[in-house]
Amino acid sequence: MPDSCLFCRIVAGEIPATIVHETPDTVAFRDINPRAPSHILVIPRRHVDSVATLAPADEALAGRLLLAAGEIARQEGFADQGYRVISNIGDWGGQTVSHLHLHVMGGRSFTWPPG
Ligand code: AMP
Ligand code: ZN
């Protein structure tokens, strides 16, 4: 793991985070700058740069991240209303932390116009 990776340091417990969900392979915590009433990041414990660098051997891990996203939505109570799961990749994708993460956002509508 890159020593300087912010999310690896959260996994290691070196940087505090509000952890809301954990599995043997994944950790989820509240985004420090939430853009929805509930905004959670789900990450693999093991460092992976982004969706773009997932390998065929990471197939199970990729599935577990999505399963965790669904469990978090139910746990947070917005699964029935609907919600958004996104992953930003690279510069043009707006990725600012180079450790794969899914944004799980709920508690408001993401449609435009709203409603
Ligand atoms: P992205 O821009 O897709 O790479 O998403 C990175 C996310 O990490 C942003 O939404 C940030 O608000 C969030 N973030 C940055 N530092 C922290 C931190 N220490 N704890 C929780 N979330 C963070
Ligand atoms: Zn990392």
Tab-separated table of N, CA, C and O and ligand atoms in Angstrom:
chain	number	residue	atom	x	y	z
A	1	MET	N	0.853	-1.200	0.000
A	1	MET	CA	0.000	0.000	0.000
A	1	MET	C	0.879	1.237	0.000
A	1	MET	O	1.888	1.275	0.709
A	2	PRO	N	0.527	2.237	-0.763
A	2	PRO	CA	1.302	3.475	-0.704
A	2	PRO	C	1.142	4.103	0.685
A	2	PRO	O	0.024	4.311	1.144
A	3	ASP	N	2.275	4.385	1.364
A	3	ASP	CA	2.212	4.938	2.725
A	3	ASP	C	1.407	6.221	2.759
A	3	ASP	O	0.774	6.546	3.754
A	4	SER	N	1.452	6.956	1.654
A	4	SER	CA	0.822	8.270	1.635
A	4	SER	C	-0.661	8.214	1.282
A	4	SER	O	-1.311	9.246	1.278
A	5	CYS	N	-1.178	7.027	0.986
A	5	CYS	CA	-2.571	6.954	0.527
A	5	CYS	C	-3.524	7.227	1.691
A	5	CYS	O	-3.536	6.511	2.696
A	6	LEU	N	-4.320	8.260	1.529
A	6	LEU	CA	-5.251	8.679	2.583
A	6	LEU	C	-6.186	7.550	3.000
A	6	LEU	O	-6.393	7.292	4.198
A	7	PHE	N	-6.755	6.858	2.023
A	7	PHE	CA	-7.742	5.835	2.371
A	7	PHE	C	-7.069	4.586	2.941
A	7	PHE	O	-7.650	3.916	3.807
A	8	CYS	N	-5.852	4.253	2.504
A	8	CYS	CA	-5.118	3.164	3.162
A	8	CYS	C	-4.877	3.513	4.627
A	8	CYS	O	-4.943	2.645	5.501
A	9	ARG	N	-4.638	4.779	4.894
A	9	ARG	CA	-4.398	5.207	6.280
A	9	ARG	C	-5.688	5.155	7.099
A	9	ARG	O	-5.643	4.860	8.295
A	10	ILE	N	-6.809	5.398	6.480
A	10	ILE	CA	-8.087	5.227	7.190
A	10	ILE	C	-8.301	3.743	7.499
A	10	ILE	O	-8.675	3.381	8.623
A	11	VAL	N	-8.020	2.872	6.528
A	11	VAL	CA	-8.158	1.420	6.770
A	11	VAL	C	-7.257	0.999	7.924
A	11	VAL	O	-7.643	0.187	8.776
A	12	ALA	N	-6.065	1.559	7.977
A	12	ALA	CA	-5.090	1.199	9.019
A	12	ALA	C	-5.414	1.822	10.374
A	12	ALA	O	-4.750	1.526	11.374
A	13	GLY	N	-6.401	2.712	10.407
A	13	GLY	CA	-6.770	3.367	11.661
A	13	GLY	C	-5.865	4.527	12.027
A	13	GLY	O	-5.920	5.043	13.143
A	14	GLU	N	-5.066	4.983	11.057
A	14	GLU	CA	-4.129	6.083	11.319
A	14	GLU	C	-4.790	7.455	11.182
A	14	GLU	O	-4.280	8.446	11.695
A	15	ILE	N	-5.887	7.481	10.448
A	15	ILE	CA	-6.656	8.720	10.274
A	15	ILE	C	-8.091	8.393	10.668
A	15	ILE	O	-8.632	7.366	10.236
A	16	PRO	N	-8.694	9.229	11.521
A	16	PRO	CA	-10.050	8.907	11.977
A	16	PRO	C	-11.086	9.041	10.877
A	16	PRO	O	-10.952	9.874	9.975
A	17	ALA	N	-12.080	8.204	10.956
A	17	ALA	CA	-13.214	8.281	10.034
A	17	ALA	C	-14.413	7.681	10.751
A	17	ALA	O	-14.250	6.878	11.678
A	18	THR	N	-15.578	8.098	10.325
A	18	THR	CA	-16.810	7.543	10.902
A	18	THR	C	-17.198	6.315	10.091
A	18	THR	O	-17.828	6.415	9.034
A	19	ILE	N	-16.782	5.170	10.584
A	19	ILE	CA	-17.010	3.920	9.861
A	19	ILE	C	-18.438	3.447	10.116
A	19	ILE	O	-18.899	3.420	11.261
A	20	VAL	N	-19.137	3.109	9.024
A	20	VAL	CA	-20.542	2.701	9.152
A	20	VAL	C	-20.773	1.253	8.742
A	20	VAL	O	-21.839	0.691	9.004
A	21	HIS	N	-19.802	0.638	8.065
A	21	HIS	CA	-20.009	-0.726	7.558
A	21	HIS	C	-18.638	-1.333	7.300
A	21	HIS	O	-17.746	-0.657	6.778
A	22	GLU	N	-18.489	-2.595	7.664
A	22	GLU	CA	-17.215	-3.283	7.431
A	22	GLU	C	-17.483	-4.718	7.024
A	22	GLU	O	-18.412	-5.357	7.521
A	23	THR	N	-16.658	-5.217	6.128
A	23	THR	CA	-16.627	-6.647	5.813
A	23	THR	C	-15.150	-7.031	5.791
A	23	THR	O	-14.273	-6.157	5.891
A	24	PRO	N	-14.848	-8.302	5.648
A	24	PRO	CA	-13.426	-8.682	5.609
A	24	PRO	C	-12.641	-7.981	4.500
A	24	PRO	O	-11.434	-7.772	4.631
A	25	ASP	N	-13.323	-7.592	3.417
A	25	ASP	CA	-12.625	-6.993	2.275
A	25	ASP	C	-12.910	-5.515	2.067
A	25	ASP	O	-12.246	-4.880	1.238
A	26	THR	N	-13.909	-4.981	2.757
A	26	THR	CA	-14.327	-3.598	2.483
A	26	THR	C	-14.523	-2.810	3.768
A	26	THR	O	-14.781	-3.375	4.834
A	27	VAL	N	-14.398	-1.502	3.636
A	27	VAL	CA	-14.685	-0.580	4.737
A	27	VAL	C	-15.512	0.560	4.149
A	27	VAL	O	-15.270	0.984	3.008
A	28	ALA	N	-16.471	1.055	4.916
A	28	ALA	CA	-17.278	2.189	4.461
A	28	ALA	C	-17.334	3.228	5.570
A	28	ALA	O	-17.495	2.901	6.742
A	29	PHE	N	-17.208	4.486	5.170
A	29	PHE	CA	-17.189	5.581	6.152
A	29	PHE	C	-17.852	6.809	5.545
A	29	PHE	O	-17.993	6.922	4.317
A	30	ARG	N	-18.240	7.734	6.424
A	30	ARG	CA	-18.942	8.930	5.954
A	30	ARG	C	-17.964	9.882	5.253
A	30	ARG	O	-16.849	10.109	5.743
A	31	ASP	N	-18.426	10.415	4.112
A	31	ASP	CA	-17.614	11.394	3.386
A	31	ASP	C	-17.473	12.652	4.245
A	31	ASP	O	-18.436	13.129	4.851
A	32	ILE	N	-16.255	13.180	4.295
A	32	ILE	CA	-15.977	14.352	5.140
A	32	ILE	C	-16.664	15.608	4.602
A	32	ILE	O	-16.872	16.566	5.345
A	33	ASN	N	-17.025	15.585	3.334
A	33	ASN	CA	-17.679	16.739	2.692
A	33	ASN	C	-18.950	16.254	1.983
A	33	ASN	O	-19.001	16.177	0.751
A	34	PRO	N	-19.969	15.893	2.785
A	34	PRO	CA	-21.134	15.210	2.202
A	34	PRO	C	-21.911	16.088	1.228
A	34	PRO	O	-22.151	17.260	1.486
A	35	ARG	N	-22.279	15.497	0.091
A	35	ARG	CA	-23.099	16.187	-0.899
A	35	ARG	C	-24.512	15.612	-0.972
A	35	ARG	O	-25.233	15.806	-1.942
A	36	ALA	N	-24.881	14.906	0.079
A	36	ALA	CA	-26.243	14.383	0.229
A	36	ALA	C	-26.446	14.171	1.720
A	36	ALA	O	-25.466	14.093	2.476
A	37	PRO	N	-27.700	14.083	2.179
A	37	PRO	CA	-27.924	13.859	3.614
A	37	PRO	C	-27.166	12.644	4.133
A	37	PRO	O	-26.709	12.621	5.276
A	38	SER	N	-27.044	11.621	3.312
A	38	SER	CA	-26.213	10.470	3.661
A	38	SER	C	-25.240	10.245	2.503
A	38	SER	O	-25.665	10.013	1.366
A	39	HIS	N	-23.961	10.387	2.769
A	39	HIS	CA	-22.939	10.261	1.720
A	39	HIS	C	-21.798	9.422	2.285
A	39	HIS	O	-21.052	9.857	3.164
A	40	ILE	N	-21.698	8.212	1.769
A	40	ILE	CA	-20.760	7.224	2.314
A	40	ILE	C	-19.823	6.754	1.217
A	40	ILE	O	-20.220	6.639	0.052
A	41	LEU	N	-18.596	6.500	1.585
A	41	LEU	CA	-17.601	5.970	0.656
A	41	LEU	C	-17.330	4.519	1.017
A	41	LEU	O	-17.073	4.217	2.187
A	42	VAL	N	-17.404	3.633	0.044
A	42	VAL	CA	-17.082	2.217	0.250
A	42	VAL	C	-15.779	1.933	-0.469
A	42	VAL	O	-15.658	2.241	-1.671
A	43	ILE	N	-14.839	1.359	0.242
A	43	ILE	CA	-13.520	1.125	-0.362
A	43	ILE	C	-13.049	-0.303	-0.086
A	43	ILE	O	-13.465	-0.920	0.900
A	44	PRO	N	-12.184	-0.817	-0.946
A	44	PRO	CA	-11.536	-2.087	-0.618
A	44	PRO	C	-10.453	-1.849	0.442
A	44	PRO	O	-9.789	-0.805	0.423
A	45	ARG	N	-10.290	-2.784	1.347
A	45	ARG	CA	-9.204	-2.655	2.342
A	45	ARG	C	-7.849	-2.641	1.637
A	45	ARG	O	-6.936	-1.925	2.037
A	46	ARG	N	-7.746	-3.461	0.606
A	46	ARG	CA	-6.498	-3.542	-0.159
A	46	ARG	C	-6.452	-2.393	-1.164
A	46	ARG	O	-7.456	-2.062	-1.787
A	47	HIS	N	-5.284	-1.793	-1.327
A	47	HIS	CA	-5.177	-0.655	-2.235
A	47	HIS	C	-5.373	-1.071	-3.695
A	47	HIS	O	-4.684	-1.946	-4.205
A	48	VAL	N	-6.324	-0.398	-4.329
A	48	VAL	CA	-6.545	-0.478	-5.775
A	48	VAL	C	-6.721	0.970	-6.201
A	48	VAL	O	-7.429	1.734	-5.530
A	49	ASP	N	-6.094	1.379	-7.298
A	49	ASP	CA	-6.143	2.797	-7.681
A	49	ASP	C	-7.556	3.268	-8.036
A	49	ASP	O	-7.988	4.340	-7.604
A	50	SER	N	-8.234	2.487	-8.867
A	50	SER	CA	-9.561	2.911	-9.331
A	50	SER	C	-10.225	1.741	-10.043
A	50	SER	O	-9.607	0.676	-10.223
A	51	VAL	N	-11.432	1.949	-10.490
A	51	VAL	CA	-12.120	0.936	-11.308
A	51	VAL	C	-11.253	0.558	-12.511
A	51	VAL	O	-11.233	-0.594	-12.945
A	52	ALA	N	-10.516	1.545	-13.020
A	52	ALA	CA	-9.732	1.318	-14.234
A	52	ALA	C	-8.598	0.325	-14.025
A	52	ALA	O	-8.108	-0.261	-14.993
A	53	THR	N	-8.175	0.130	-12.802
A	53	THR	CA	-7.045	-0.790	-12.558
A	53	THR	C	-7.505	-2.090	-11.899
A	53	THR	O	-6.664	-2.886	-11.475
A	54	LEU	N	-8.814	-2.305	-11.809
A	54	LEU	CA	-9.286	-3.613	-11.342
A	54	LEU	C	-8.854	-4.678	-12.346
A	54	LEU	O	-8.938	-4.476	-13.564
A	55	ALA	N	-8.383	-5.800	-11.831
A	55	ALA	CA	-7.926	-6.902	-12.677
A	55	ALA	C	-8.963	-8.024	-12.637
A	55	ALA	O	-9.821	-8.058	-11.736
A	56	PRO	N	-8.891	-8.953	-13.587
A	56	PRO	CA	-9.826	-10.094	-13.540
A	56	PRO	C	-9.803	-10.800	-12.179
A	56	PRO	O	-10.844	-11.254	-11.706
A	57	ALA	N	-8.650	-10.832	-11.538
A	57	ALA	CA	-8.557	-11.492	-10.230
A	57	ALA	C	-9.308	-10.721	-9.138
A	57	ALA	O	-9.525	-11.256	-8.041
A	58	ASP	N	-9.699	-9.490	-9.445
A	58	ASP	CA	-10.438	-8.667	-8.470
A	58	ASP	C	-11.954	-8.794	-8.641
A	58	ASP	O	-12.716	-8.035	-8.037
A	59	GLU	N	-12.385	-9.767	-9.433
A	59	GLU	CA	-13.812	-9.895	-9.739
A	59	GLU	C	-14.663	-9.995	-8.463
A	59	GLU	O	-15.678	-9.298	-8.313
A	60	ALA	N	-14.241	-10.839	-7.542
A	60	ALA	CA	-15.027	-11.013	-6.310
A	60	ALA	C	-15.011	-9.733	-5.484
A	60	ALA	O	-16.038	-9.331	-4.919
A	61	LEU	N	-13.878	-9.092	-5.438
A	61	LEU	CA	-13.775	-7.843	-4.670
A	61	LEU	C	-14.716	-6.778	-5.229
A	61	LEU	O	-15.412	-6.086	-4.479
A	62	ALA	N	-14.747	-6.679	-6.558
A	62	ALA	CA	-15.628	-5.691	-7.192
A	62	ALA	C	-17.084	-5.978	-6.833
A	62	ALA	O	-17.860	-5.058	-6.525
A	63	GLY	N	-17.458	-7.236	-6.845
A	63	GLY	CA	-18.821	-7.599	-6.467
A	63	GLY	C	-19.112	-7.286	-5.018
A	63	GLY	O	-20.201	-6.816	-4.677
A	64	ARG	N	-18.151	-7.525	-4.176
A	64	ARG	CA	-18.360	-7.260	-2.742
A	64	ARG	C	-18.522	-5.773	-2.457
A	64	ARG	O	-19.254	-5.395	-1.540
A	65	LEU	N	-17.849	-4.940	-3.227
A	65	LEU	CA	-18.039	-3.495	-3.058
A	65	LEU	C	-19.473	-3.103	-3.386
A	65	LEU	O	-20.102	-2.330	-2.661
A	66	LEU	N	-20.016	-3.674	-4.477
A	66	LEU	CA	-21.396	-3.355	-4.847
A	66	LEU	C	-22.384	-3.917	-3.837
A	66	LEU	O	-23.374	-3.268	-3.486
A	67	LEU	N	-22.117	-5.127	-3.354
A	67	LEU	CA	-23.003	-5.703	-2.334
A	67	LEU	C	-22.985	-4.848	-1.072
A	67	LEU	O	-24.024	-4.630	-0.438
A	68	ALA	N	-21.807	-4.365	-0.711
A	68	ALA	CA	-21.702	-3.504	0.473
A	68	ALA	C	-22.526	-2.234	0.253
A	68	ALA	O	-23.223	-1.771	1.164
A	69	ALA	N	-22.469	-1.667	-0.957
A	69	ALA	CA	-23.236	-0.446	-1.249
A	69	ALA	C	-24.724	-0.685	-1.011
A	69	ALA	O	-25.414	0.139	-0.405
A	70	GLY	N	-25.222	-1.817	-1.469
A	70	GLY	CA	-26.631	-2.131	-1.265
A	70	GLY	C	-26.974	-2.313	0.208
A	70	GLY	O	-28.029	-1.861	0.672
A	71	GLU	N	-26.095	-2.974	0.936
A	71	GLU	CA	-26.332	-3.168	2.377
A	71	GLU	C	-26.332	-1.830	3.110
A	71	GLU	O	-27.134	-1.608	4.027
A	72	ILE	N	-25.440	-0.950	2.722
A	72	ILE	CA	-25.362	0.370	3.367
A	72	ILE	C	-26.643	1.159	3.106
A	72	ILE	O	-27.176	1.802	4.012
A	73	ALA	N	-27.140	1.088	1.883
A	73	ALA	CA	-28.386	1.804	1.563
A	73	ALA	C	-29.528	1.305	2.448
A	73	ALA	O	-30.332	2.094	2.948
A	74	ARG	N	-29.595	0.004	2.663
A	74	ARG	CA	-30.655	-0.533	3.534
A	74	ARG	C	-30.420	-0.094	4.976
A	74	ARG	O	-31.349	0.331	5.669
A	75	GLN	N	-29.172	-0.169	5.398
A	75	GLN	CA	-28.815	0.205	6.777
A	75	GLN	C	-29.121	1.680	7.047
A	75	GLN	O	-29.590	2.052	8.126
A	76	GLU	N	-28.868	2.525	6.039
A	76	GLU	CA	-29.079	3.968	6.216
A	76	GLU	C	-30.540	4.349	6.070
A	76	GLU	O	-30.922	5.465	6.411
A	77	GLY	N	-31.335	3.427	5.481
A	77	GLY	CA	-32.772	3.656	5.409
A	77	GLY	C	-33.253	4.351	4.146
A	77	GLY	O	-34.390	4.801	4.091
A	78	PHE	N	-32.413	4.427	3.105
A	78	PHE	CA	-32.872	5.082	1.874
A	78	PHE	C	-32.981	4.122	0.687
A	78	PHE	O	-33.175	4.546	-0.449
A	79	ALA	N	-32.896	2.836	0.973
A	79	ALA	CA	-32.920	1.860	-0.134
A	79	ALA	C	-34.229	1.925	-0.915
A	79	ALA	O	-34.234	1.803	-2.140
A	80	ASP	N	-35.355	2.126	-0.227
A	80	ASP	CA	-36.646	2.087	-0.909
A	80	ASP	C	-36.872	3.311	-1.791
A	80	ASP	O	-37.498	3.213	-2.849
A	81	GLN	N	-36.372	4.464	-1.362
A	81	GLN	CA	-36.578	5.689	-2.148
A	81	GLN	C	-35.719	5.707	-3.405
A	81	GLN	O	-36.055	6.371	-4.386
A	82	GLY	N	-34.586	5.040	-3.348
A	82	GLY	CA	-33.620	5.106	-4.435
A	82	GLY	C	-32.440	5.965	-4.022
A	82	GLY	O	-32.548	6.789	-3.091
A	83	TYR	N	-31.350	5.772	-4.708
A	83	TYR	CA	-30.114	6.443	-4.308
A	83	TYR	C	-29.119	6.371	-5.458
A	83	TYR	O	-29.444	5.871	-6.541
A	84	ARG	N	-27.926	6.863	-5.215
A	84	ARG	CA	-26.931	6.932	-6.281
A	84	ARG	C	-25.636	6.260	-5.826
A	84	ARG	O	-25.189	6.470	-4.688
A	85	VAL	N	-25.047	5.470	-6.718
A	85	VAL	CA	-23.728	4.873	-6.486
A	85	VAL	C	-22.861	5.266	-7.671
A	85	VAL	O	-23.210	4.971	-8.817
A	86	ILE	N	-21.761	5.966	-7.383
A	86	ILE	CA	-20.877	6.370	-8.476
A	86	ILE	C	-19.418	6.153	-8.080
A	86	ILE	O	-19.076	6.101	-6.897
A	87	SER	N	-18.585	6.057	-9.098
A	87	SER	CA	-17.147	6.004	-8.862
A	87	SER	C	-16.465	6.894	-9.892
A	87	SER	O	-16.672	6.725	-11.101
A	88	ASN	N	-15.702	7.852	-9.412
A	88	ASN	CA	-14.977	8.758	-10.288
A	88	ASN	C	-13.621	8.141	-10.624
A	88	ASN	O	-12.972	7.544	-9.761
A	89	ILE	N	-13.206	8.300	-11.868
A	89	ILE	CA	-11.975	7.661	-12.339
A	89	ILE	C	-11.102	8.685	-13.039
A	89	ILE	O	-11.511	9.289	-14.047
A	90	GLY	N	-9.898	8.878	-12.499
A	90	GLY	CA	-8.908	9.729	-13.152
A	90	GLY	C	-9.276	11.207	-13.137
A	90	GLY	O	-10.283	11.621	-12.552
A	91	ASP	N	-8.432	11.982	-13.774
A	91	ASP	CA	-8.566	13.441	-13.743
A	91	ASP	C	-9.903	13.914	-14.298
A	91	ASP	O	-10.625	14.678	-13.653
A	92	TRP	N	-10.245	13.451	-15.502
A	92	TRP	CA	-11.466	13.940	-16.127
A	92	TRP	C	-12.699	13.384	-15.434
A	92	TRP	O	-13.790	13.942	-15.541
A	93	GLY	N	-12.533	12.269	-14.727
A	93	GLY	CA	-13.652	11.722	-13.957
A	93	GLY	C	-13.850	12.435	-12.632
A	93	GLY	O	-14.831	12.189	-11.941
A	94	GLY	N	-12.875	13.273	-12.275
A	94	GLY	CA	-12.990	14.015	-11.019
A	94	GLY	C	-12.502	13.253	-9.804
A	94	GLY	O	-12.866	13.578	-8.677
A	95	GLN	N	-11.661	12.237	-10.036
A	95	GLN	CA	-11.142	11.467	-8.905
A	95	GLN	C	-10.057	12.266	-8.189
A	95	GLN	O	-9.075	12.681	-8.813
A	96	THR	N	-10.252	12.493	-6.896
A	96	THR	CA	-9.274	13.258	-6.120
A	96	THR	C	-8.497	12.387	-5.147
A	96	THR	O	-7.457	12.812	-4.654
A	97	VAL	N	-8.989	11.198	-4.845
A	97	VAL	CA	-8.272	10.259	-3.978
A	97	VAL	C	-8.033	8.982	-4.780
A	97	VAL	O	-8.991	8.333	-5.231
A	98	SER	N	-6.752	8.631	-4.964
A	98	SER	CA	-6.409	7.508	-5.843
A	98	SER	C	-6.446	6.172	-5.105
A	98	SER	O	-5.448	5.433	-5.082
A	99	HIS	N	-7.548	5.907	-4.457
A	99	HIS	CA	-7.845	4.599	-3.870
A	99	HIS	C	-9.310	4.354	-4.211
A	99	HIS	O	-10.170	5.160	-3.844
A	100	LEU	N	-9.563	3.291	-4.956
A	100	LEU	CA	-10.914	2.995	-5.440
A	100	LEU	C	-11.970	3.206	-4.364
A	100	LEU	O	-11.809	2.732	-3.231
A	101	HIS	N	-13.017	3.942	-4.720
A	101	HIS	CA	-14.124	4.140	-3.784
A	101	HIS	C	-15.421	4.312	-4.550
A	101	HIS	O	-15.451	4.907	-5.628
A	102	LEU	N	-16.487	3.782	-3.965
A	102	LEU	CA	-17.832	4.019	-4.461
A	102	LEU	C	-18.471	5.067	-3.566
A	102	LEU	O	-18.431	4.933	-2.340
A	103	HIS	N	-19.023	6.099	-4.175
A	103	HIS	CA	-19.835	7.056	-3.419
A	103	HIS	C	-21.255	6.480	-3.349
A	103	HIS	O	-21.858	6.198	-4.393
A	104	VAL	N	-21.759	6.300	-2.151
A	104	VAL	CA	-23.145	5.862	-1.961
A	104	VAL	C	-23.880	7.049	-1.350
A	104	VAL	O	-23.568	7.463	-0.222
A	105	MET	N	-24.794	7.632	-2.125
A	105	MET	CA	-25.446	8.877	-1.696
A	105	MET	C	-26.960	8.707	-1.705
A	105	MET	O	-27.526	8.212	-2.691
A	106	GLY	N	-27.581	9.128	-0.609
A	106	GLY	CA	-29.022	9.011	-0.511
A	106	GLY	C	-29.595	10.060	0.412
A	106	GLY	O	-28.877	10.860	1.006
A	107	GLY	N	-30.929	10.034	0.511
A	107	GLY	CA	-31.608	10.968	1.402
A	107	GLY	C	-32.115	12.200	0.692
A	107	GLY	O	-32.708	13.085	1.308
A	108	ARG	N	-31.878	12.288	-0.607
A	108	ARG	CA	-32.463	13.358	-1.426
A	108	ARG	C	-32.584	12.828	-2.848
A	108	ARG	O	-32.011	11.787	-3.191
A	109	SER	N	-33.342	13.552	-3.652
A	109	SER	CA	-33.483	13.153	-5.052
A	109	SER	C	-32.294	13.657	-5.867
A	109	SER	O	-31.798	14.763	-5.639
A	110	PHE	N	-31.866	12.842	-6.814
A	110	PHE	CA	-30.793	13.247	-7.725
A	110	PHE	C	-31.348	13.511	-9.126
A	110	PHE	O	-30.580	13.713	-10.058
A	111	THR	N	-32.654	13.474	-9.271
A	111	THR	CA	-33.227	13.717	-10.595
A	111	THR	C	-33.264	15.208	-10.882
A	111	THR	O	-33.241	16.037	-9.962
A	112	TRP	N	-33.304	15.552	-12.175
A	112	TRP	CA	-33.432	16.957	-12.560
A	112	TRP	C	-34.451	17.071	-13.689
A	112	TRP	O	-34.276	16.400	-14.706
A	113	PRO	N	-35.505	17.827	-13.544
A	113	PRO	CA	-35.820	18.616	-12.347
A	113	PRO	C	-36.149	17.719	-11.164
A	113	PRO	O	-36.553	16.575	-11.357
A	114	PRO	N	-35.964	18.240	-9.923
A	114	PRO	CA	-36.165	17.430	-8.727
A	114	PRO	C	-37.598	16.888	-8.653
A	114	PRO	O	-38.535	17.514	-9.125
A	115	GLY	N	-37.716	15.774	-8.003
A	115	GLY	CA	-39.020	15.183	-7.733
A	115	GLY	C	-39.303	14.051	-8.671
A	115	GLY	O	-40.183	13.290	-8.519
B	1	AMP	P1	-13.346	11.572	-5.400
B	1	AMP	O1	-13.308	13.059	-5.629
B	1	AMP	O2	-14.338	10.814	-6.217
B	1	AMP	O3	-11.957	10.982	-5.471
B	1	AMP	O4	-13.865	11.390	-3.906
B	1	AMP	C1	-13.040	11.554	-2.805
B	1	AMP	C2	-13.945	11.861	-1.651
B	1	AMP	O5	-13.198	11.685	-0.452
B	1	AMP	C3	-14.485	13.290	-1.635
B	1	AMP	O6	-15.909	13.254	-1.687
B	1	AMP	C4	-13.968	13.849	-0.307
B	1	AMP	O7	-14.899	14.684	0.325
B	1	AMP	C5	-13.698	12.584	0.482
B	1	AMP	N1	-12.685	12.689	1.538
B	1	AMP	C6	-11.464	13.282	1.459
B	1	AMP	N2	-10.798	13.145	2.617
B	1	AMP	C7	-11.621	12.438	3.451
B	1	AMP	C8	-11.506	11.975	4.793
B	1	AMP	N3	-10.395	12.198	5.535
B	1	AMP	N4	-12.540	11.304	5.345
B	1	AMP	C9	-13.666	11.085	4.613
B	1	AMP	N5	-13.827	11.478	3.334
B	1	AMP	C10	-12.822	12.152	2.764
B	2	ZN	ZN	-4.827	3.191	-0.711
